[in-house]
Amino acid sequence: MSAVSWCKVGVMSSVLASVFAWGAASSVAFEPTPNELSELSTVITKAAPSSMIEDVMSKTLSKATFAGGCFWCMEAPFDELDGVESTTSGYAGGTLENPTYTQVSAGSTGHAEVVQVVYDPEKVSYETLLKVFWQNVDPTVADRQFCDTGHQYRTAIFFHSAEQEKAAQASAKHIADQLKAAGKADRIYTEISALKAFYPAEDYHQDYYQRNPIRYKYYRYRCGRDARLESLWGDPS
């Protein structure tokens, strides 16, 4: 079920619960038939203001924001997870408001290319998202990922809460210890900082791997992304 349709159901359920509570507290008998319930559901769904829908989402869904080099390559692994409602490519960690791709890719704004994940914490944990993040980046290098070089291509975890910060710090320590024990790196360079602002990227960047599969696959191959990931983490299959 999509995020929008889920929200409609949530709003409908909330309002219906209020109506039934009112009926129980009053002397008015209120036992709607199935057809009446369907009609009431349609009316409530159409009439519910967007602010109410957003409020229901904010109480149920959570967000996570990760930088792992090219944001095209970071959407796919999260989209595959049950419990992830959406992924959005964008920019975070810089100083300029509403930056463009041209500005960010020039490396002058301080932003990193990121993917913001909206997820249901009852279906997928933040710790699981962290595991997926690490398995799709090379944290052993600074200010680059694979063939892309520059501060805008750094790895980073932008936390949304104190709980996320704690989990991110713990996972980073675990990864650093794991790579050191395997003789693959003496340290990692992944930034962990609070998310101050997230700016969605231009429309043509969204779901790029789905809309341009041939170009996307060629880019991954040319960049040596999968070969490097396998050398770090092993065969994902």
Short mmCIF file of C-alpha atoms in Angstrom, two decimals, residues 16-222:
data_model
loop_
_atom_site.label_atom_id
_atom_site.label_comp_id
_atom_site.label_asym_id
_atom_site.label_seq_id
_atom_site.Cartn_x
_atom_site.Cartn_y
_atom_site.Cartn_z
CA LEU A 16 -14.56 6.95 12.36
CA ALA A 17 -13.32 6.15 15.85
CA SER A 18 -14.34 9.63 16.98
CA VAL A 19 -17.79 9.24 15.41
CA PHE A 20 -18.34 5.87 17.08
CA ALA A 21 -17.16 7.25 20.42
CA TRP A 22 -19.66 10.09 20.11
CA GLY A 23 -22.42 7.66 19.29
CA ALA A 24 -21.59 5.49 22.30
CA ALA A 25 -21.58 8.48 24.64
CA SER A 26 -24.87 9.88 23.37
CA SER A 27 -28.37 8.52 23.39
CA VAL A 28 -28.41 8.31 19.61
CA ALA A 29 -28.20 4.80 18.19
CA PHE A 30 -25.52 4.66 15.52
CA GLU A 31 -24.96 1.38 13.71
CA PRO A 32 -24.01 2.11 10.09
CA THR A 33 -24.54 -0.52 7.44
CA PRO A 34 -21.61 -1.69 5.29
CA ASN A 35 -22.78 0.57 2.45
CA GLU A 36 -23.01 3.54 4.80
CA LEU A 37 -19.53 2.82 6.11
CA SER A 38 -18.18 2.76 2.54
CA GLU A 39 -19.85 6.06 1.71
CA LEU A 40 -18.63 7.64 4.95
CA SER A 41 -15.11 6.42 4.24
CA THR A 42 -15.17 8.06 0.79
CA VAL A 43 -16.46 11.36 2.18
CA ILE A 44 -13.88 11.45 4.98
CA THR A 45 -11.03 10.55 2.64
CA LYS A 46 -11.92 13.27 0.16
CA ALA A 47 -12.61 15.88 2.83
CA ALA A 48 -9.58 15.23 5.03
CA PRO A 49 -7.21 18.21 4.80
CA SER A 50 -3.62 17.56 3.76
CA SER A 51 -2.46 18.78 7.17
CA MET A 52 -4.41 15.97 8.82
CA ILE A 53 -2.88 13.40 6.47
CA GLU A 54 0.61 14.74 7.16
CA ASP A 55 -0.06 14.60 10.89
CA VAL A 56 -1.05 10.94 10.68
CA MET A 57 2.09 10.19 8.65
CA SER A 58 4.36 12.00 11.07
CA LYS A 59 3.05 9.93 13.98
CA THR A 60 3.52 6.62 12.20
CA LEU A 61 6.37 6.88 9.71
CA SER A 62 9.99 7.88 10.28
CA LYS A 63 12.75 9.33 8.13
CA ALA A 64 16.41 8.45 7.67
CA THR A 65 18.96 10.31 5.55
CA PHE A 66 22.18 8.83 4.15
CA ALA A 67 24.97 10.03 1.87
CA GLY A 68 26.71 7.33 -0.13
CA GLY A 69 28.11 8.99 -3.19
CA CYS A 70 25.89 9.13 -6.27
CA PHE A 71 22.32 9.23 -5.03
CA TRP A 72 21.09 7.27 -8.04
CA CYS A 73 22.82 4.22 -6.60
CA MET A 74 21.47 4.64 -3.07
CA GLU A 75 17.75 4.56 -3.82
CA ALA A 76 17.53 0.98 -5.13
CA PRO A 77 18.81 -0.95 -2.08
CA PHE A 78 16.38 0.82 0.25
CA ASP A 79 13.44 0.54 -2.15
CA GLU A 80 13.80 -3.24 -1.94
CA LEU A 81 13.11 -3.31 1.80
CA ASP A 82 9.68 -4.20 3.13
CA GLY A 83 8.57 -1.26 5.26
CA VAL A 84 10.23 1.45 3.17
CA GLU A 85 7.52 3.76 1.87
CA SER A 86 9.63 6.01 -0.34
CA THR A 87 13.14 7.16 -1.21
CA THR A 88 14.00 10.65 -2.42
CA SER A 89 17.31 11.80 -3.85
CA GLY A 90 18.46 15.17 -2.60
CA TYR A 91 21.05 17.33 -0.90
CA ALA A 92 22.02 17.80 2.76
CA GLY A 93 24.88 18.96 4.93
CA GLY A 94 25.62 22.26 3.18
CA THR A 95 25.04 25.95 3.72
CA LEU A 96 23.16 27.11 0.63
CA GLU A 97 19.37 27.02 0.67
CA ASN A 98 17.63 25.21 -2.19
CA PRO A 99 20.80 24.26 -4.06
CA THR A 100 20.73 22.98 -7.61
CA TYR A 101 22.51 19.91 -8.91
CA THR A 102 24.92 22.14 -10.81
CA GLN A 103 25.85 24.00 -7.63
CA VAL A 104 26.23 20.87 -5.51
CA SER A 105 28.22 18.95 -8.11
CA ALA A 106 30.62 21.90 -8.36
CA GLY A 107 31.51 21.23 -4.72
CA SER A 108 31.02 24.80 -3.50
CA THR A 109 27.92 24.46 -1.30
CA GLY A 110 29.10 21.91 1.27
CA HIS A 111 26.18 19.60 0.49
CA ALA A 112 26.40 15.89 -0.08
CA GLU A 113 24.26 13.90 -2.46
CA VAL A 114 21.89 12.00 -0.17
CA VAL A 115 18.88 9.76 -0.20
CA GLN A 116 16.09 10.33 2.29
CA VAL A 117 14.17 7.22 3.29
CA VAL A 118 10.62 7.28 4.65
CA TYR A 119 9.94 4.05 6.48
CA ASP A 120 7.58 2.29 8.85
CA PRO A 121 9.55 1.48 12.03
CA GLU A 122 7.07 -1.26 12.85
CA LYS A 123 8.14 -3.11 9.70
CA VAL A 124 11.81 -2.20 9.32
CA SER A 125 14.17 -0.92 12.00
CA TYR A 126 16.63 1.93 11.74
CA GLU A 127 19.37 -0.58 12.52
CA THR A 128 18.40 -2.54 9.41
CA LEU A 129 18.60 0.64 7.34
CA LEU A 130 22.08 1.24 8.74
CA LYS A 131 23.18 -2.24 7.69
CA VAL A 132 21.93 -1.63 4.17
CA PHE A 133 23.71 1.72 4.11
CA TRP A 134 27.10 0.25 5.07
CA GLN A 135 26.78 -2.62 2.57
CA ASN A 136 26.38 -0.07 -0.24
CA VAL A 137 29.21 2.35 0.49
CA ASP A 138 32.98 2.40 0.85
CA PRO A 139 33.61 4.14 4.20
CA THR A 140 37.37 3.65 3.98
CA VAL A 141 37.92 6.73 1.79
CA ALA A 142 37.38 10.44 2.39
CA ASP A 143 35.55 12.81 0.05
CA ARG A 144 34.89 10.32 -2.69
CA GLN A 145 32.92 7.24 -3.60
CA PHE A 146 34.21 4.98 -6.35
CA CYS A 147 34.78 7.11 -9.49
CA ASP A 148 33.17 10.25 -8.05
CA THR A 149 35.53 12.59 -6.24
CA GLY A 150 34.77 15.58 -4.02
CA HIS A 151 33.25 16.51 -0.67
CA GLN A 152 29.80 16.25 -2.23
CA TYR A 153 30.41 12.51 -2.63
CA ARG A 154 31.40 11.81 0.96
CA THR A 155 29.69 9.15 3.04
CA ALA A 156 27.52 10.43 5.86
CA ILE A 157 24.68 9.55 8.19
CA PHE A 158 22.46 12.52 8.92
CA PHE A 159 20.46 11.59 12.00
CA HIS A 160 16.95 12.85 12.78
CA SER A 161 16.89 12.11 16.53
CA ALA A 162 19.04 11.27 19.51
CA GLU A 163 18.06 7.63 19.12
CA GLN A 164 19.25 7.59 15.52
CA GLU A 165 22.50 9.28 16.52
CA LYS A 166 23.18 6.64 19.16
CA ALA A 167 22.44 3.82 16.74
CA ALA A 168 24.59 5.40 14.02
CA GLN A 169 27.57 5.83 16.35
CA ALA A 170 27.29 2.23 17.53
CA SER A 171 27.06 0.88 13.99
CA ALA A 172 30.02 3.00 12.83
CA LYS A 173 32.18 1.61 15.63
CA HIS A 174 31.14 -1.93 14.73
CA ILE A 175 31.98 -1.38 11.05
CA ALA A 176 35.33 0.24 11.87
CA ASP A 177 36.26 -2.69 14.13
CA GLN A 178 35.13 -5.20 11.51
CA LEU A 179 37.16 -3.65 8.70
CA LYS A 180 40.23 -3.25 10.91
CA ALA A 181 40.06 -6.86 12.06
CA ALA A 182 39.84 -7.96 8.42
CA GLY A 183 42.88 -5.85 7.55
CA LYS A 184 40.89 -3.76 5.08
CA ALA A 185 41.13 -0.34 6.75
CA ASP A 186 42.62 1.32 9.82
CA ARG A 187 39.72 3.75 10.07
CA ILE A 188 36.53 4.90 8.39
CA TYR A 189 35.65 8.39 7.19
CA THR A 190 31.86 8.43 7.42
CA GLU A 191 30.44 11.64 8.85
CA ILE A 192 27.72 11.40 11.49
CA SER A 193 25.87 14.64 12.08
CA ALA A 194 22.39 16.05 12.68
CA LEU A 195 20.23 16.74 9.66
CA LYS A 196 19.63 20.49 9.45
CA ALA A 197 17.87 20.65 6.10
CA PHE A 198 17.04 18.34 3.23
CA TYR A 199 16.45 19.61 -0.30
CA PRO A 200 14.96 17.21 -2.86
CA ALA A 201 16.93 16.94 -6.08
CA GLU A 202 15.50 17.80 -9.46
CA ASP A 203 12.79 15.51 -10.82
CA TYR A 204 15.02 13.88 -13.43
CA HIS A 205 17.22 12.46 -10.64
CA GLN A 206 14.33 10.71 -8.86
CA ASP A 207 14.06 6.95 -9.48
CA TYR A 208 16.81 7.27 -12.08
CA TYR A 209 17.69 3.59 -11.84
CA GLN A 210 14.14 2.67 -12.83
CA ARG A 211 13.62 5.27 -15.54
CA ASN A 212 17.05 4.90 -17.16
CA PRO A 213 18.11 1.30 -16.39
CA ILE A 214 20.69 0.93 -19.19
CA ARG A 215 22.49 4.18 -18.41
CA TYR A 216 22.30 3.45 -14.70
CA LYS A 217 23.82 -0.02 -15.03
CA TYR A 218 26.57 1.27 -17.31
CA TYR A 219 27.39 4.03 -14.82
CA ARG A 220 27.67 1.53 -11.93
CA TYR A 221 29.91 -0.73 -14.00
CA ARG A 222 32.12 2.07 -15.29
#
